[in-house]
PDB file of C-alpha atoms in Angstrom:
ATOM      1  CA  UNK A   1      80.177 -19.137 -39.001  1.00 55.00           C
ATOM      2  CA  UNK A   2      83.791 -19.697 -37.885  1.00 70.00           C
ATOM      3  CA  UNK A   3      83.778 -21.159 -34.362  1.00 92.00           C
ATOM      4  CA  UNK A   4      87.524 -20.793 -33.664  1.00 94.00           C
ATOM      5  CA  UNK A   5      89.583 -17.656 -33.270  1.00 96.00           C
ATOM      6  CA  UNK A   6      92.750 -19.726 -33.772  1.00 97.00           C
ATOM      7  CA  UNK A   7      93.042 -22.951 -35.760  1.00 97.00           C
ATOM      8  CA  UNK A   8      96.452 -24.620 -36.044  1.00 97.00           C
ATOM      9  CA  UNK A   9      96.884 -27.779 -38.134  1.00 97.00           C
ATOM     10  CA  UNK A  10     100.042 -29.869 -38.630  1.00 97.00           C
ATOM     11  CA  UNK A  11     102.330 -26.940 -37.830  1.00 98.00           C
ATOM     12  CA  UNK A  12     106.037 -27.716 -38.281  1.00 97.00           C
ATOM     13  CA  UNK A  13     109.203 -25.701 -37.727  1.00 97.00           C
ATOM     14  CA  UNK A  14     112.717 -27.161 -37.834  1.00 96.00           C
ATOM     15  CA  UNK A  15     115.660 -25.572 -36.011  1.00 95.00           C
ATOM     16  CA  UNK A  16     119.172 -26.984 -35.664  1.00 92.00           C
ATOM     17  CA  UNK A  17     118.385 -28.883 -32.463  1.00 91.00           C
ATOM     18  CA  UNK A  18     114.617 -28.593 -32.141  1.00 95.00           C
ATOM     19  CA  UNK A  19     111.574 -29.627 -34.142  1.00 96.00           C
ATOM     20  CA  UNK A  20     108.046 -28.341 -33.691  1.00 96.00           C
ATOM     21  CA  UNK A  21     106.384 -31.500 -34.877  1.00 95.00           C
ATOM     22  CA  UNK A  22     102.935 -31.456 -36.544  1.00 96.00           C
ATOM     23  CA  UNK A  23     101.302 -29.331 -33.856  1.00 97.00           C
ATOM     24  CA  UNK A  24      97.503 -29.042 -34.076  1.00 98.00           C
ATOM     25  CA  UNK A  25      95.000 -27.348 -31.758  1.00 98.00           C
ATOM     26  CA  UNK A  26      92.198 -24.798 -31.675  1.00 97.00           C
ATOM     27  CA  UNK A  27      91.170 -21.795 -29.609  1.00 98.00           C
ATOM     28  CA  UNK A  28      87.362 -21.537 -29.718  1.00 97.00           C
ATOM     29  CA  UNK A  29      85.469 -18.280 -29.493  1.00 96.00           C
ATOM     30  CA  UNK A  30      84.512 -17.292 -25.963  1.00 95.00           C
ATOM     31  CA  UNK A  31      87.093 -19.566 -24.373  1.00 97.00           C
ATOM     32  CA  UNK A  32      90.424 -19.360 -22.572  1.00 98.00           C
ATOM     33  CA  UNK A  33      92.955 -21.951 -23.682  1.00 98.00           C
ATOM     34  CA  UNK A  34      95.973 -22.568 -21.447  1.00 98.00           C
ATOM     35  CA  UNK A  35      99.240 -23.588 -23.084  1.00 98.00           C
ATOM     36  CA  UNK A  36     101.655 -25.353 -20.743  1.00 96.00           C
ATOM     37  CA  UNK A  37     104.992 -27.161 -20.954  1.00 94.00           C
ATOM     38  CA  UNK A  38     108.568 -26.947 -19.743  1.00 92.00           C
ATOM     39  CA  UNK A  39     111.133 -24.404 -20.955  1.00 89.00           C
ATOM     40  CA  UNK A  40     112.120 -25.255 -24.509  1.00 91.00           C
ATOM     41  CA  UNK A  41     108.993 -27.319 -25.174  1.00 93.00           C
ATOM     42  CA  UNK A  42     107.895 -25.100 -28.073  1.00 95.00           C
ATOM     43  CA  UNK A  43     105.415 -22.672 -26.486  1.00 95.00           C
ATOM     44  CA  UNK A  44     107.068 -19.413 -27.553  1.00 93.00           C
ATOM     45  CA  UNK A  45     107.973 -20.852 -30.951  1.00 96.00           C
ATOM     46  CA  UNK A  46     104.313 -21.727 -31.534  1.00 97.00           C
ATOM     47  CA  UNK A  47     103.188 -18.244 -30.497  1.00 97.00           C
ATOM     48  CA  UNK A  48     105.766 -16.556 -32.729  1.00 95.00           C
ATOM     49  CA  UNK A  49     104.619 -18.684 -35.666  1.00 97.00           C
ATOM     50  CA  UNK A  50     100.984 -17.728 -35.024  1.00 97.00           C
ATOM     51  CA  UNK A  51     101.991 -14.055 -34.953  1.00 95.00           C
ATOM     52  CA  UNK A  52     104.051 -14.489 -38.150  1.00 94.00           C
ATOM     53  CA  UNK A  53     107.214 -13.460 -36.299  1.00 94.00           C
ATOM     54  CA  UNK A  54     108.672 -16.771 -37.508  1.00 95.00           C
ATOM     55  CA  UNK A  55     107.957 -18.441 -40.842  1.00 96.00           C
ATOM     56  CA  UNK A  56     106.476 -21.926 -40.648  1.00 96.00           C
ATOM     57  CA  UNK A  57     107.940 -24.818 -42.615  1.00 96.00           C
ATOM     58  CA  UNK A  58     104.633 -26.648 -43.025  1.00 96.00           C
ATOM     59  CA  UNK A  59     101.083 -26.629 -41.745  1.00 97.00           C
ATOM     60  CA  UNK A  60      98.210 -24.188 -41.519  1.00 97.00           C
ATOM     61  CA  UNK A  61      97.451 -21.316 -39.162  1.00 97.00           C
ATOM     62  CA  UNK A  62      94.135 -19.479 -39.308  1.00 96.00           C
ATOM     63  CA  UNK A  63      93.038 -16.536 -37.165  1.00 97.00           C
ATOM     64  CA  UNK A  64      89.358 -15.560 -37.284  1.00 95.00           C
ATOM     65  CA  UNK A  65      89.014 -17.991 -40.193  1.00 93.00           C
ATOM     66  CA  UNK A  66      91.626 -16.138 -42.264  1.00 93.00           C
ATOM     67  CA  UNK A  67      95.290 -16.767 -42.984  1.00 94.00           C
ATOM     68  CA  UNK A  68      97.424 -15.606 -40.062  1.00 94.00           C
ATOM     69  CA  UNK A  69      99.579 -13.561 -42.465  1.00 92.00           C
ATOM     70  CA  UNK A  70      96.621 -11.400 -43.479  1.00 90.00           C
ATOM     71  CA  UNK A  71      97.001  -7.763 -42.439  1.00 85.00           C
ATOM     72  CA  UNK A  72      93.277  -7.696 -41.603  1.00 86.00           C
ATOM     73  CA  UNK A  73      93.768  -9.889 -38.506  1.00 92.00           C
ATOM     74  CA  UNK A  74      96.416  -7.724 -36.805  1.00 89.00           C
ATOM     75  CA  UNK A  75      93.989  -5.041 -35.607  1.00 90.00           C
ATOM     76  CA  UNK A  76      91.986  -7.555 -33.581  1.00 95.00           C
ATOM     77  CA  UNK A  77      94.879  -9.214 -31.723  1.00 96.00           C
ATOM     78  CA  UNK A  78      96.331  -8.070 -28.398  1.00 95.00           C
ATOM     79  CA  UNK A  79      99.713  -9.544 -27.474  1.00 94.00           C
ATOM     80  CA  UNK A  80     101.619  -9.591 -24.180  1.00 93.00           C
ATOM     81  CA  UNK A  81     105.079 -11.134 -23.855  1.00 89.00           C
ATOM     82  CA  UNK A  82     107.012 -11.783 -20.659  1.00 81.00           C
ATOM     83  CA  UNK A  83     109.043  -8.587 -21.097  1.00 79.00           C
ATOM     84  CA  UNK A  84     107.819  -5.024 -21.495  1.00 77.00           C
ATOM     85  CA  UNK A  85     109.014  -3.675 -24.850  1.00 80.00           C
ATOM     86  CA  UNK A  86     108.254   0.003 -24.284  1.00 87.00           C
ATOM     87  CA  UNK A  87     111.213   2.388 -24.221  1.00 88.00           C
ATOM     88  CA  UNK A  88     112.326   3.369 -20.719  1.00 90.00           C
ATOM     89  CA  UNK A  89     112.125   7.125 -21.349  1.00 93.00           C
ATOM     90  CA  UNK A  90     108.408   7.036 -22.256  1.00 94.00           C
ATOM     91  CA  UNK A  91     105.523   7.602 -19.857  1.00 94.00           C
ATOM     92  CA  UNK A  92     101.983   6.271 -20.271  1.00 95.00           C
ATOM     93  CA  UNK A  93     100.861   9.346 -22.240  1.00 95.00           C
ATOM     94  CA  UNK A  94     103.680   8.786 -24.730  1.00 95.00           C
ATOM     95  CA  UNK A  95     102.581   5.170 -25.109  1.00 94.00           C
ATOM     96  CA  UNK A  96      99.010   6.248 -25.771  1.00 95.00           C
ATOM     97  CA  UNK A  97     100.088   8.679 -28.494  1.00 95.00           C
ATOM     98  CA  UNK A  98     101.972   5.896 -30.254  1.00 94.00           C
ATOM     99  CA  UNK A  99      99.368   3.134 -29.930  1.00 94.00           C
ATOM    100  CA  UNK A 100      96.379   5.340 -30.762  1.00 94.00           C
ATOM    101  CA  UNK A 101      98.063   5.899 -34.119  1.00 92.00           C
ATOM    102  CA  UNK A 102      98.611   2.172 -34.626  1.00 90.00           C
ATOM    103  CA  UNK A 103      95.130   0.861 -33.733  1.00 91.00           C
ATOM    104  CA  UNK A 104      91.984   2.301 -35.290  1.00 92.00           C
ATOM    105  CA  UNK A 105      89.928   0.930 -32.391  1.00 93.00           C
ATOM    106  CA  UNK A 106      92.107   2.426 -29.622  1.00 96.00           C
ATOM    107  CA  UNK A 107      89.877   3.512 -26.725  1.00 96.00           C
ATOM    108  CA  UNK A 108      91.486   6.307 -24.716  1.00 96.00           C
ATOM    109  CA  UNK A 109      88.823   6.311 -22.023  1.00 96.00           C
ATOM    110  CA  UNK A 110      89.233   2.545 -21.498  1.00 96.00           C
ATOM    111  CA  UNK A 111      93.016   2.955 -21.349  1.00 96.00           C
ATOM    112  CA  UNK A 112      92.710   5.674 -18.693  1.00 96.00           C
ATOM    113  CA  UNK A 113      90.191   3.580 -16.794  1.00 95.00           C
ATOM    114  CA  UNK A 114      92.631   0.657 -16.650  1.00 94.00           C
ATOM    115  CA  UNK A 115      95.524   2.929 -15.626  1.00 95.00           C
ATOM    116  CA  UNK A 116      93.483   4.204 -12.703  1.00 94.00           C
ATOM    117  CA  UNK A 117      92.183   0.769 -11.729  1.00 91.00           C
ATOM    118  CA  UNK A 118      95.652  -0.775 -11.604  1.00 91.00           C
ATOM    119  CA  UNK A 119      97.360   2.291 -10.115  1.00 91.00           C
ATOM    120  CA  UNK A 120      99.812   2.969 -12.953  1.00 93.00           C
ATOM    121  CA  UNK A 121     101.553   6.356 -12.449  1.00 92.00           C
ATOM    122  CA  UNK A 122     101.022   8.713 -15.375  1.00 88.00           C
ATOM    123  CA  UNK A 123     104.026  11.018 -14.972  1.00 89.00           C
ATOM    124  CA  UNK A 124     106.840   8.558 -14.223  1.00 93.00           C
ATOM    125  CA  UNK A 125     109.082   7.177 -16.942  1.00 94.00           C
ATOM    126  CA  UNK A 126     108.566   3.489 -17.651  1.00 93.00           C
ATOM    127  CA  UNK A 127     112.218   2.830 -16.827  1.00 93.00           C
ATOM    128  CA  UNK A 128     111.414   3.538 -13.170  1.00 94.00           C
ATOM    129  CA  UNK A 129     108.565   0.991 -13.057  1.00 91.00           C
ATOM    130  CA  UNK A 130     108.892  -2.340 -11.254  1.00 88.00           C
ATOM    131  CA  UNK A 131     108.668  -5.458 -13.413  1.00 85.00           C
ATOM    132  CA  UNK A 132     105.153  -6.088 -12.116  1.00 85.00           C
ATOM    133  CA  UNK A 133     104.052  -2.568 -13.042  1.00 88.00           C
ATOM    134  CA  UNK A 134     105.547  -2.957 -16.533  1.00 90.00           C
ATOM    135  CA  UNK A 135     103.612  -6.190 -17.007  1.00 88.00           C
ATOM    136  CA  UNK A 136     100.384  -4.514 -15.901  1.00 90.00           C
ATOM    137  CA  UNK A 137     100.976  -1.721 -18.421  1.00 93.00           C
ATOM    138  CA  UNK A 138     101.631  -4.248 -21.201  1.00 93.00           C
ATOM    139  CA  UNK A 139      98.356  -6.038 -20.439  1.00 93.00           C
ATOM    140  CA  UNK A 140      96.455  -2.738 -20.298  1.00 94.00           C
ATOM    141  CA  UNK A 141      97.844  -1.688 -23.690  1.00 95.00           C
ATOM    142  CA  UNK A 142      96.941  -5.055 -25.206  1.00 95.00           C
ATOM    143  CA  UNK A 143      93.334  -4.673 -24.069  1.00 95.00           C
ATOM    144  CA  UNK A 144      92.778  -0.943 -24.704  1.00 95.00           C
ATOM    145  CA  UNK A 145      92.218  -1.356 -28.444  1.00 95.00           C
ATOM    146  CA  UNK A 146      89.410  -3.877 -27.819  1.00 94.00           C
ATOM    147  CA  UNK A 147      90.890  -6.941 -29.535  1.00 96.00           C
ATOM    148  CA  UNK A 148      88.936 -10.135 -30.198  1.00 96.00           C
ATOM    149  CA  UNK A 149      91.929 -12.307 -29.337  1.00 97.00           C
ATOM    150  CA  UNK A 150      94.493 -11.990 -26.564  1.00 97.00           C
ATOM    151  CA  UNK A 151      97.739 -13.937 -26.896  1.00 97.00           C
ATOM    152  CA  UNK A 152      99.598 -14.010 -23.584  1.00 96.00           C
ATOM    153  CA  UNK A 153     103.113 -15.420 -23.231  1.00 94.00           C
ATOM    154  CA  UNK A 154     103.990 -15.504 -19.511  1.00 90.00           C
ATOM    155  CA  UNK A 155     101.901 -12.354 -19.030  1.00 89.00           C
ATOM    156  CA  UNK A 156     101.396 -12.834 -15.276  1.00 88.00           C
ATOM    157  CA  UNK A 157     105.093 -13.369 -14.573  1.00 81.00           C
ATOM    158  CA  UNK A 158     106.401 -10.864 -12.038  1.00 76.00           C
ATOM    159  CA  UNK A 159     102.991  -9.936 -10.659  1.00 84.00           C
ATOM    160  CA  UNK A 160     102.312 -10.448  -6.976  1.00 87.00           C
ATOM    161  CA  UNK A 161      99.467 -12.863  -6.105  1.00 90.00           C
ATOM    162  CA  UNK A 162      96.903 -10.115  -5.438  1.00 89.00           C
ATOM    163  CA  UNK A 163      97.519  -8.311  -8.741  1.00 86.00           C
ATOM    164  CA  UNK A 164      97.684 -11.631 -10.607  1.00 90.00           C
ATOM    165  CA  UNK A 165      94.255 -12.436  -9.244  1.00 92.00           C
ATOM    166  CA  UNK A 166      92.924  -9.055 -10.424  1.00 89.00           C
ATOM    167  CA  UNK A 167      94.350  -9.666 -13.897  1.00 90.00           C
ATOM    168  CA  UNK A 168      92.850 -13.142 -14.077  1.00 94.00           C
ATOM    169  CA  UNK A 169      89.446 -11.647 -13.240  1.00 93.00           C
ATOM    170  CA  UNK A 170      90.002  -9.120 -16.037  1.00 92.00           C
ATOM    171  CA  UNK A 171      90.721 -11.953 -18.471  1.00 95.00           C
ATOM    172  CA  UNK A 172      87.510 -13.705 -17.430  1.00 95.00           C
ATOM    173  CA  UNK A 173      85.558 -10.494 -18.082  1.00 93.00           C
ATOM    174  CA  UNK A 174      87.201 -10.209 -21.500  1.00 94.00           C
ATOM    175  CA  UNK A 175      85.660 -13.437 -22.837  1.00 94.00           C
ATOM    176  CA  UNK A 176      82.132 -12.834 -21.550  1.00 92.00           C
ATOM    177  CA  UNK A 177      80.715 -11.747 -24.919  1.00 87.00           C
ATOM    178  CA  UNK A 178      81.400 -15.258 -26.324  1.00 88.00           C
ATOM    179  CA  UNK A 179      83.277 -13.786 -29.311  1.00 93.00           C
ATOM    180  CA  UNK A 180      86.631 -13.039 -27.698  1.00 96.00           C
ATOM    181  CA  UNK A 181      89.276 -15.649 -26.820  1.00 97.00           C
ATOM    182  CA  UNK A 182      92.518 -15.894 -24.888  1.00 98.00           C
ATOM    183  CA  UNK A 183      95.497 -18.105 -25.714  1.00 98.00           C
ATOM    184  CA  UNK A 184      97.480 -18.100 -22.481  1.00 97.00           C
ATOM    185  CA  UNK A 185     100.960 -19.591 -22.163  1.00 96.00           C
ATOM    186  CA  UNK A 186     102.230 -19.658 -18.580  1.00 92.00           C
ATOM    187  CA  UNK A 187     104.573 -21.464 -16.205  1.00 88.00           C
ATOM    188  CA  UNK A 188     102.167 -20.589 -13.396  1.00 91.00           C
ATOM    189  CA  UNK A 189      99.877 -23.585 -13.783  1.00 94.00           C
ATOM    190  CA  UNK A 190      97.648 -22.407 -10.911  1.00 93.00           C
ATOM    191  CA  UNK A 191      96.688 -19.389 -13.066  1.00 95.00           C
ATOM    192  CA  UNK A 192      95.804 -21.698 -15.958  1.00 96.00           C
ATOM    193  CA  UNK A 193      93.886 -23.981 -13.602  1.00 96.00           C
ATOM    194  CA  UNK A 194      91.848 -21.057 -12.287  1.00 95.00           C
ATOM    195  CA  UNK A 195      90.639 -19.551 -15.570  1.00 96.00           C
ATOM    196  CA  UNK A 196      91.224 -21.887 -18.537  1.00 97.00           C
ATOM    197  CA  UNK A 197      88.451 -23.785 -20.301  1.00 97.00           C
ATOM    198  CA  UNK A 198      90.891 -25.994 -22.200  1.00 98.00           C
ATOM    199  CA  UNK A 199      94.501 -26.966 -21.556  1.00 98.00           C
ATOM    200  CA  UNK A 200      97.134 -27.934 -24.127  1.00 98.00           C
ATOM    201  CA  UNK A 201     100.349 -29.631 -22.987  1.00 97.00           C
ATOM    202  CA  UNK A 202     103.337 -29.442 -25.317  1.00 96.00           C
ATOM    203  CA  UNK A 203     106.501 -31.444 -24.664  1.00 95.00           C
ATOM    204  CA  UNK A 204     109.607 -31.590 -26.862  1.00 95.00           C
ATOM    205  CA  UNK A 205     107.773 -29.965 -29.757  1.00 96.00           C
ATOM    206  CA  UNK A 206     104.765 -32.304 -29.735  1.00 96.00           C
ATOM    207  CA  UNK A 207     101.268 -31.861 -28.366  1.00 97.00           C
ATOM    208  CA  UNK A 208     100.766 -34.401 -25.569  1.00 95.00           C
ATOM    209  CA  UNK A 209      97.113 -33.593 -24.917  1.00 95.00           C
ATOM    210  CA  UNK A 210      94.391 -31.043 -25.566  1.00 96.00           C
ATOM    211  CA  UNK A 211      91.763 -31.500 -22.862  1.00 96.00           C
ATOM    212  CA  UNK A 212      88.946 -29.668 -21.133  1.00 97.00           C
ATOM    213  CA  UNK A 213      90.372 -28.227 -17.907  1.00 97.00           C
ATOM    214  CA  UNK A 214      87.481 -29.528 -15.801  1.00 96.00           C
ATOM    215  CA  UNK A 215      88.058 -33.066 -17.043  1.00 95.00           C
ATOM    216  CA  UNK A 216      91.690 -32.820 -16.010  1.00 96.00           C
ATOM    217  CA  UNK A 217      91.269 -31.421 -12.499  1.00 93.00           C
ATOM    218  CA  UNK A 218      88.004 -33.150 -11.545  1.00 95.00           C
ATOM    219  CA  UNK A 219      88.576 -36.601 -13.029  1.00 96.00           C
ATOM    220  CA  UNK A 220      92.312 -37.235 -13.073  1.00 97.00           C
ATOM    221  CA  UNK A 221      93.918 -38.498  -9.877  1.00 97.00           C
ATOM    222  CA  UNK A 222      97.124 -39.919  -8.435  1.00 96.00           C
ATOM    223  CA  UNK A 223      97.241 -43.400  -6.939  1.00 95.00           C
ATOM    224  CA  UNK A 224      99.899 -43.890  -4.249  1.00 91.00           C
ATOM    225  CA  UNK A 225     100.658 -47.384  -3.057  1.00 91.00           C
ATOM    226  CA  UNK A 226     103.406 -49.857  -2.252  1.00 90.00           C
ATOM    227  CA  UNK A 227     104.936 -52.079  -4.909  1.00 89.00           C
ATOM    228  CA  UNK A 228     102.951 -55.096  -3.799  1.00 89.00           C
ATOM    229  CA  UNK A 229      99.606 -53.332  -4.218  1.00 91.00           C
ATOM    230  CA  UNK A 230     100.790 -51.757  -7.464  1.00 92.00           C
ATOM    231  CA  UNK A 231     101.270 -55.246  -8.892  1.00 91.00           C
ATOM    232  CA  UNK A 232      97.500 -55.801  -8.508  1.00 92.00           C
ATOM    233  CA  UNK A 233      96.581 -52.736 -10.596  1.00 93.00           C
ATOM    234  CA  UNK A 234      95.881 -53.409 -14.248  1.00 94.00           C
ATOM    235  CA  UNK A 235      98.043 -51.371 -16.684  1.00 93.00           C
ATOM    236  CA  UNK A 236      94.777 -50.484 -18.457  1.00 94.00           C
ATOM    237  CA  UNK A 237      93.716 -48.491 -15.370  1.00 95.00           C
ATOM    238  CA  UNK A 238      96.520 -45.903 -15.353  1.00 95.00           C
ATOM    239  CA  UNK A 239      98.168 -43.587 -17.860  1.00 95.00           C
ATOM    240  CA  UNK A 240     101.711 -43.393 -16.457  1.00 94.00           C
ATOM    241  CA  UNK A 241     103.393 -44.733 -13.341  1.00 94.00           C
ATOM    242  CA  UNK A 242     106.605 -43.766 -11.608  1.00 91.00           C
ATOM    243  CA  UNK A 243     108.554 -45.403  -8.798  1.00 89.00           C
ATOM    244  CA  UNK A 244     109.743 -43.310  -5.851  1.00 83.00           C
ATOM    245  CA  UNK A 245     111.914 -44.305  -2.902  1.00 83.00           C
ATOM    246  CA  UNK A 246     108.881 -45.145  -0.770  1.00 82.00           C
ATOM    247  CA  UNK A 247     105.996 -45.917  -3.137  1.00 87.00           C
ATOM    248  CA  UNK A 248     104.668 -46.227  -6.656  1.00 92.00           C
ATOM    249  CA  UNK A 249     102.541 -43.382  -8.041  1.00 93.00           C
ATOM    250  CA  UNK A 250     100.146 -43.705 -10.957  1.00 95.00           C
ATOM    251  CA  UNK A 251      98.310 -41.036 -12.918  1.00 96.00           C
ATOM    252  CA  UNK A 252      94.739 -42.185 -13.593  1.00 96.00           C
ATOM    253  CA  UNK A 253      92.107 -40.686 -15.872  1.00 95.00           C
ATOM    254  CA  UNK A 254      89.018 -41.525 -13.759  1.00 96.00           C
ATOM    255  CA  UNK A 255      89.768 -41.445 -10.041  1.00 95.00           C
ATOM    256  CA  UNK A 256      86.205 -42.347  -8.985  1.00 95.00           C
ATOM    257  CA  UNK A 257      86.177 -45.468 -11.164  1.00 95.00           C
ATOM    258  CA  UNK A 258      89.536 -46.489  -9.675  1.00 95.00           C
ATOM    259  CA  UNK A 259      88.211 -45.921  -6.145  1.00 93.00           C
ATOM    260  CA  UNK A 260      85.304 -48.236  -6.855  1.00 94.00           C
ATOM    261  CA  UNK A 261      87.506 -50.917  -8.391  1.00 94.00           C
ATOM    262  CA  UNK A 262      90.359 -50.839  -5.866  1.00 92.00           C
ATOM    263  CA  UNK A 263      88.927 -50.338  -2.391  1.00 87.00           C
ATOM    264  CA  UNK A 264      92.124 -50.286  -0.365  1.00 86.00           C
ATOM    265  CA  UNK A 265      94.410 -47.848  -2.196  1.00 89.00           C
ATOM    266  CA  UNK A 266      94.930 -44.130  -1.670  1.00 89.00           C
ATOM    267  CA  UNK A 267      93.923 -41.773  -4.493  1.00 94.00           C
ATOM    268  CA  UNK A 268      94.783 -38.068  -4.291  1.00 94.00           C
ATOM    269  CA  UNK A 269      93.402 -35.254  -6.401  1.00 95.00           C
ATOM    270  CA  UNK A 270      95.716 -34.155  -9.210  1.00 96.00           C
ATOM    271  CA  UNK A 271      96.517 -30.514  -9.893  1.00 96.00           C
ATOM    272  CA  UNK A 272      97.371 -29.309 -13.367  1.00 96.00           C
ATOM    273  CA  UNK A 273     101.005 -29.102 -12.266  1.00 95.00           C
ATOM    274  CA  UNK A 274     100.909 -32.713 -11.037  1.00 95.00           C
ATOM    275  CA  UNK A 275      99.535 -33.884 -14.379  1.00 95.00           C
ATOM    276  CA  UNK A 276     102.091 -31.886 -16.360  1.00 95.00           C
ATOM    277  CA  UNK A 277     104.990 -33.236 -14.298  1.00 93.00           C
ATOM    278  CA  UNK A 278     103.845 -36.834 -14.743  1.00 94.00           C
ATOM    279  CA  UNK A 279     103.941 -36.436 -18.512  1.00 92.00           C
ATOM    280  CA  UNK A 280     107.160 -34.394 -18.657  1.00 91.00           C
ATOM    281  CA  UNK A 281     109.261 -36.217 -16.078  1.00 87.00           C
ATOM    282  CA  UNK A 282     107.992 -39.492 -17.434  1.00 73.00           C
ATOM    283  CA  UNK A 283     107.757 -42.892 -15.958  1.00 67.00           C
ATOM    284  CA  UNK A 284     106.293 -45.947 -17.586  1.00 56.00           C
ATOM    285  CA  UNK A 285     103.028 -46.082 -19.482  1.00 50.00           C
TER     286      UNK A 285
END
């Protein structure tokens, strides 16, 4: 039985000034995979290739074990982009009429349940909604036809922290049956850190790492020391180092092992954002 809801292998796409370069990763069933990287790194390009909105140059993309171009996969995918694409003059009933005709599995009672839960007004035109309310509606619509795969591109952008937290809980509920998956691209790394099982970092069109989230946040650490102490640290014991005005900082893969080996240096925990910035801003390996 197919264990991945998305499988990408050696995916390439050439633009005038950008190359998506042999990108490979997987999104297992029952898991949330976070997709992080700076603006222009290739996140949206990758998502548009998966959705067949762009044509790939080379490589393979499978969804549910089938070619991503197959019409049979569309019904089971829910997609949310960072902008609401519904016409401003519509209200939520208009949206339901349209989408219930598009998706065979549209669930009107679930849609109404979500509208009530997230306090979406039924009579107002969408043009009068705040950005946060539009994003909530987009997420609700993506989930109301009971997809097996959610693809989210900056879907929590514009939501206040309380509503973001509610949405993240909803995403966690979504994957509980072990068949559904979420591929979640976001600049808000704290959201990814809270709910993701795996994290993929893309930088300048290349995958830098694909790691279990727990390994990243529980094992990685940041050594901070003066230049003299830094000289005593073996290059084999850190991934990247960078020099600041007051100290040298090193990203390490196993902070507990480093603590045991070097008794007199400071090691801080590393957030997902810390790790991403080390790789993107660079330093010396």
